[in-house]
XYZ file of C-alpha atoms in Angstrom:
380
model
C 18.990 3.120 -26.804
C 20.592 -0.041 -28.298
C 20.786 -3.072 -26.030
C 21.413 -6.793 -26.193
C 19.248 -9.618 -24.764
C 21.024 -12.885 -23.784
C 19.152 -15.617 -21.872
C 16.726 -13.140 -20.327
C 19.456 -10.659 -19.346
C 19.409 -7.283 -21.072
C 22.699 -5.434 -21.416
C 22.346 -1.686 -21.860
C 26.033 -1.249 -22.794
C 26.780 -4.385 -24.842
C 30.075 -2.986 -26.183
C 31.667 -3.783 -22.812
C 30.807 -7.420 -23.316
C 32.945 -7.334 -26.430
C 35.827 -5.986 -24.362
C 35.415 -8.760 -21.807
C 35.293 -11.440 -24.527
C 38.409 -10.012 -26.133
C 40.237 -9.912 -22.788
C 39.131 -13.485 -21.991
C 40.362 -14.603 -25.405
C 43.770 -13.055 -24.799
C 43.892 -14.650 -21.341
C 43.113 -18.092 -22.752
C 45.714 -17.754 -25.529
C 48.307 -16.597 -23.039
C 47.514 -19.440 -20.702
C 47.791 -21.991 -23.502
C 51.123 -20.472 -24.626
C 52.378 -20.671 -21.023
C 51.424 -24.361 -20.782
C 53.234 -25.099 -24.023
C 56.413 -23.364 -22.876
C 56.259 -25.117 -19.512
C 55.847 -28.546 -21.054
C 58.836 -27.978 -23.365
C 61.226 -26.097 -21.101
C 60.441 -26.860 -17.452
C 60.659 -30.610 -16.735
C 59.883 -32.277 -13.477
C 57.670 -30.058 -11.349
C 53.959 -30.775 -11.882
C 52.897 -27.388 -10.383
C 52.254 -25.062 -13.272
C 51.987 -21.861 -11.309
C 53.616 -21.133 -8.015
C 50.589 -20.261 -6.049
C 49.973 -18.535 -2.730
C 48.426 -21.570 -1.068
C 44.717 -20.809 -1.235
C 44.170 -23.937 -3.364
C 46.053 -27.272 -3.505
C 49.067 -27.049 -5.799
C 47.724 -29.575 -8.298
C 44.600 -27.544 -8.919
C 46.033 -24.083 -8.359
C 46.534 -23.301 -12.029
C 42.919 -24.232 -12.886
C 41.449 -22.305 -9.931
C 43.461 -19.211 -10.717
C 42.498 -19.330 -14.373
C 38.774 -19.603 -13.493
C 39.035 -16.767 -10.974
C 40.696 -14.555 -13.535
C 37.819 -15.217 -15.893
C 35.328 -14.291 -13.150
C 37.252 -11.045 -12.551
C 37.104 -10.178 -16.207
C 33.432 -10.902 -16.684
C 32.552 -9.381 -13.329
C 34.085 -5.998 -13.974
C 33.231 -5.782 -17.678
C 29.736 -7.203 -16.970
C 29.196 -4.464 -14.399
C 30.105 -1.831 -16.949
C 27.743 -3.408 -19.467
C 24.775 -2.556 -17.183
C 23.039 -5.981 -17.096
C 19.310 -6.054 -16.279
C 17.285 -9.187 -15.562
C 14.047 -8.846 -17.475
C 10.931 -10.620 -16.189
C 7.251 -10.429 -17.002
C 4.484 -9.617 -14.549
C 0.771 -9.855 -15.221
C -1.355 -6.982 -13.951
C -5.023 -7.807 -13.581
C -7.722 -5.145 -13.748
C -10.963 -5.567 -11.886
C -14.249 -3.711 -11.571
C -15.943 -4.072 -8.202
C -19.034 -2.620 -6.517
C -20.016 1.057 -6.672
C -19.778 2.453 -3.121
C -21.100 5.810 -1.905
C -19.793 7.144 1.408
C -22.436 9.481 2.805
C -21.207 11.595 5.729
C -23.267 13.682 8.148
C -21.635 17.152 8.267
C -24.046 18.864 10.642
C -22.948 20.736 13.735
C -23.743 17.761 15.998
C -20.779 15.978 14.356
C -18.481 18.575 15.954
C -18.623 16.704 19.257
C -15.091 16.110 20.550
C -13.615 12.711 19.810
C -11.032 10.820 21.767
C -9.472 9.255 18.654
C -6.710 6.657 18.800
C -6.296 6.732 22.520
C -6.046 10.495 22.970
C -8.589 11.164 25.742
C -5.861 12.794 27.849
C -5.635 15.782 25.516
C -6.920 19.038 27.014
C -10.565 19.870 26.402
C -11.012 21.770 23.196
C -7.946 20.299 21.485
C -9.251 16.817 20.674
C -10.362 16.012 17.100
C -14.097 16.299 16.480
C -16.352 13.434 15.363
C -16.335 14.480 11.698
C -12.522 14.402 11.632
C -12.624 10.918 13.127
C -15.072 9.811 10.419
C -12.811 11.227 7.685
C -9.845 9.358 9.189
C -11.816 6.122 9.239
C -12.975 6.463 5.604
C -9.366 7.183 4.617
C -8.322 3.980 6.384
C -11.019 1.939 4.622
C -10.139 3.298 1.155
C -6.407 2.767 1.710
C -6.876 -0.863 2.871
C -9.193 -2.086 0.109
C -9.048 -2.283 -3.693
C -11.254 -3.015 -6.708
C -14.272 -0.776 -6.134
C -15.586 2.604 -7.328
C -15.995 5.184 -4.576
C -18.100 8.366 -4.438
C -18.546 10.782 -1.580
C -21.518 12.777 -0.287
C -21.426 15.261 2.599
C -24.945 16.000 3.754
C -26.691 18.445 6.020
C -30.277 19.493 5.190
C -29.570 18.367 1.636
C -27.057 16.052 -0.090
C -24.144 17.541 -1.991
C -21.887 15.384 -4.157
C -18.229 16.071 -3.371
C -16.690 13.466 -5.699
C -18.203 11.390 -8.470
C -17.361 7.656 -8.756
C -13.604 7.109 -8.849
C -11.917 3.709 -9.249
C -9.800 2.471 -6.371
C -6.838 1.924 -6.373
C -6.311 3.761 -9.690
C -7.649 7.121 -8.458
C -7.404 6.574 -4.715
C -5.358 9.779 -4.186
C -7.999 11.888 -5.985
C -10.778 10.478 -3.810
C -8.820 11.107 -0.617
C -8.202 14.667 -1.701
C -11.975 15.183 -2.091
C -12.487 13.697 1.348
C -10.797 16.761 2.858
C -13.267 19.228 1.389
C -16.065 19.048 3.932
C -18.708 21.803 3.672
C -19.103 24.653 6.165
C -20.849 23.222 9.201
C -24.496 24.058 9.560
C -27.221 23.012 11.997
C -29.296 20.024 11.091
C -29.101 17.135 8.670
C -31.543 14.893 6.777
C -30.511 11.244 6.411
C -33.367 10.451 4.056
C -32.450 13.221 1.618
C -28.882 11.893 1.746
C -30.119 8.407 0.854
C -32.213 9.843 -1.941
C -29.202 11.712 -3.302
C -27.170 8.505 -3.200
C -29.831 6.639 -5.203
C -29.831 9.430 -7.785
C -26.047 9.278 -7.998
C -26.214 5.555 -8.788
C -28.387 6.455 -11.825
C -25.383 8.237 -13.370
C -23.494 4.927 -13.765
C -23.385 3.376 -17.187
C -25.459 0.219 -17.702
C -22.383 -1.977 -18.145
C -20.955 -0.862 -14.827
C -23.941 -1.404 -12.573
C -22.735 -4.513 -10.783
C -22.988 -4.094 -7.007
C -24.206 -0.947 -5.268
C -23.584 0.008 -1.688
C -24.232 3.011 0.579
C -22.072 3.483 3.664
C -23.694 6.216 5.762
C -21.997 7.850 8.772
C -24.223 9.763 11.224
C -24.968 10.199 14.886
C -28.708 10.317 14.128
C -29.026 13.475 16.274
C -31.420 15.168 13.855
C -33.661 12.082 13.524
C -34.608 11.647 17.162
C -37.764 9.605 16.508
C -37.560 5.860 17.153
C -39.456 5.007 13.971
C -39.265 6.159 10.369
C -41.961 8.598 9.268
C -44.346 7.363 6.542
C -43.125 10.135 4.223
C -39.608 8.725 4.343
C -40.498 5.056 3.793
C -40.593 5.419 -0.004
C -36.850 5.932 -0.379
C -36.064 2.981 1.888
C -38.362 0.745 -0.175
C -36.690 1.944 -3.363
C -33.258 1.087 -1.950
C -34.448 -2.392 -1.030
C -36.102 -2.884 -4.444
C -32.923 -1.924 -6.316
C -30.791 -4.338 -4.236
C -28.590 -1.571 -2.873
C -26.602 -2.794 0.124
C -26.697 -0.432 3.061
C -24.268 -0.084 5.976
C -25.341 2.468 8.599
C -22.530 3.619 10.872
C -23.577 5.044 14.248
C -20.988 7.655 15.180
C -19.938 8.671 18.674
C -21.215 7.790 22.103
C -24.720 7.209 23.483
C -23.784 9.458 26.406
C -24.457 13.181 26.281
C -21.577 15.441 25.385
C -20.895 19.076 24.485
C -20.412 20.403 20.936
C -17.392 22.642 20.704
C -16.773 25.087 17.885
C -13.705 27.179 17.231
C -14.211 30.816 18.160
C -11.834 32.964 16.025
C -12.262 35.961 18.412
C -11.344 33.952 21.501
C -8.812 31.955 19.509
C -9.925 28.643 20.991
C -12.744 26.064 20.992
C -15.754 27.065 23.047
C -18.925 25.118 23.936
C -21.815 25.726 21.502
C -24.801 27.600 23.012
C -28.330 28.065 21.736
C -29.946 31.546 21.361
C -30.959 31.355 25.012
C -27.270 30.906 25.989
C -27.887 27.335 27.077
C -25.187 24.736 26.415
C -25.997 22.495 23.414
C -25.491 18.785 24.049
C -25.666 15.851 21.671
C -25.368 12.071 21.620
C -25.790 9.118 19.236
C -29.381 8.046 18.571
C -29.265 4.321 17.888
C -32.961 3.519 17.449
C -33.583 5.450 14.271
C -30.275 4.368 12.744
C -30.988 0.708 13.495
C -34.490 1.070 12.064
C -33.135 2.451 8.757
C -30.695 -0.489 8.553
C -33.492 -2.965 9.295
C -35.912 -1.574 6.692
C -33.253 -1.660 3.977
C -32.038 -5.153 5.034
C -28.698 -3.542 5.761
C -26.216 -3.835 8.580
C -25.806 -1.471 11.534
C -22.266 -0.783 12.778
C -21.085 1.205 15.772
C -18.195 3.633 15.545
C -18.101 3.618 19.332
C -15.871 6.360 20.756
C -14.413 6.774 17.260
C -12.260 3.707 17.551
C -13.279 0.183 16.473
C -15.926 -0.110 13.789
C -17.953 -3.290 14.381
C -21.479 -4.609 13.895
C -23.739 -4.114 16.904
C -25.548 -7.324 16.130
C -22.805 -9.898 15.612
C -19.574 -7.948 16.291
C -18.407 -8.503 12.717
C -15.850 -5.865 11.794
C -16.674 -3.449 9.010
C -13.456 -4.302 7.142
C -14.447 -7.964 6.831
C -18.006 -7.013 5.814
C -16.712 -4.550 3.196
C -14.191 -7.019 1.777
C -16.936 -9.656 1.400
C -19.000 -7.204 -0.665
C -16.035 -6.453 -2.895
C -15.235 -10.130 -3.484
C -18.872 -10.902 -4.264
C -19.160 -8.284 -6.983
C -15.584 -8.160 -8.337
C -15.194 -9.045 -12.019
C -12.037 -9.368 -14.085
C -11.839 -6.771 -16.853
C -8.587 -7.948 -18.371
C -4.872 -8.551 -18.001
C -1.823 -6.653 -19.129
C 1.680 -8.105 -19.222
C 4.263 -5.686 -17.958
C 8.002 -6.189 -18.343
C 10.089 -5.232 -15.330
C 13.862 -4.962 -15.071
C 16.207 -5.544 -12.131
C 19.798 -4.247 -12.294
C 22.226 -7.112 -11.417
C 25.422 -5.224 -12.299
C 26.407 -4.779 -8.661
C 26.275 -8.549 -8.090
C 28.747 -9.055 -10.918
C 30.924 -6.292 -9.504
C 30.960 -7.946 -6.076
C 31.737 -11.374 -7.590
C 34.647 -9.863 -9.548
C 35.935 -8.082 -6.437
C 35.759 -11.293 -4.375
C 37.599 -13.240 -7.073
C 40.270 -10.513 -7.331
C 40.901 -10.628 -3.617
C 41.213 -14.415 -3.737
C 43.635 -14.421 -6.668
C 45.751 -11.642 -5.201
C 46.350 -13.707 -2.093
C 44.692 -11.111 0.069
C 42.317 -13.588 1.724
C 45.071 -16.103 2.231
C 47.218 -13.365 3.721
C 44.547 -12.531 6.233
C 44.316 -16.116 7.361
C 48.103 -16.338 7.651
C 48.155 -13.110 9.677
C 45.415 -14.413 11.952
C 47.354 -17.643 12.447
C 50.517 -15.678 13.220
C 48.679 -13.627 15.888
C 47.229 -16.795 17.381
C 50.709 -18.410 17.574
C 52.073 -15.309 19.331
C 49.314 -15.530 21.913
C 50.042 -19.252 22.541
C 53.725 -18.435 23.042
C 52.745 -15.641 25.432
C 54.386 -12.921 23.352
């Protein structure tokens, strides 16, 4: 498509500018011819054009001439499709590599009163895993410049998504977030951490800056207060490789029922063990805090599936996460992008306003308003 650039304005239909210039030229010639005739044939009166009264008589001819020019350029300029072209620099960053490891065992099916919904009937509230998925979605949507990967773990760690750059492939990551595995009893946090470390090994050497594991669990399968000696090796490896760790304790420290959907009954029913006893679960803080301490990480509470804050200093996870991103963010490059804004409608409105002024329409409205006001004063 052919176009014309004038002083940073791009006209997509420049032929209409030629029409406006031609019309303006004819208007100027006609006006000059009129002035010549007036000077030769109409002595006395200084007023060149008998005007409606919008402008003083001595300047009426000049005002009308300028307004006619605005009308011409406004309407023809609108047809010429003018676009204001400006440049914008887009910066590309690479930030830390972050793995979200999510406990997907049956204990994470405890009902969650998310976003102030505790009044919902029992068996219709979201479960803890759904609350965690919603929180991760919120985190990923509110932060940029990092690479995100996802692991759902039970007795073993399974990679759901490889590292994806955010914001460039945010939608793809969020789509993978929905694909949680079929719930099964039990989970192993230490195998999940080992799987995360192995996933970091798949990153190219030039992209290794900043590594972080964000692990969500209720700790229900790791009821011991201390870490077993067989599991210390992976924690030491994490610390040695300078991998930042954020452990998120999910749920409540109070006992609660696990509810699973029963397709035969068509509703959620409490989970029972083989002896028909109700299965209860809660959050186990001690083991989760111990893992955070041994990796020099931070322990956060996702208390009642609402606010996510540090148990130690009440720092919010969002602030903590943003600090990690800023610390490891590096500029990869810049790209200048040209953007266009259509200003044709502004010219159209300017031409319309000028036309109404020249035609005496505005002046007529004021005269009519004055006439109505006089009638009211006279009591008519």
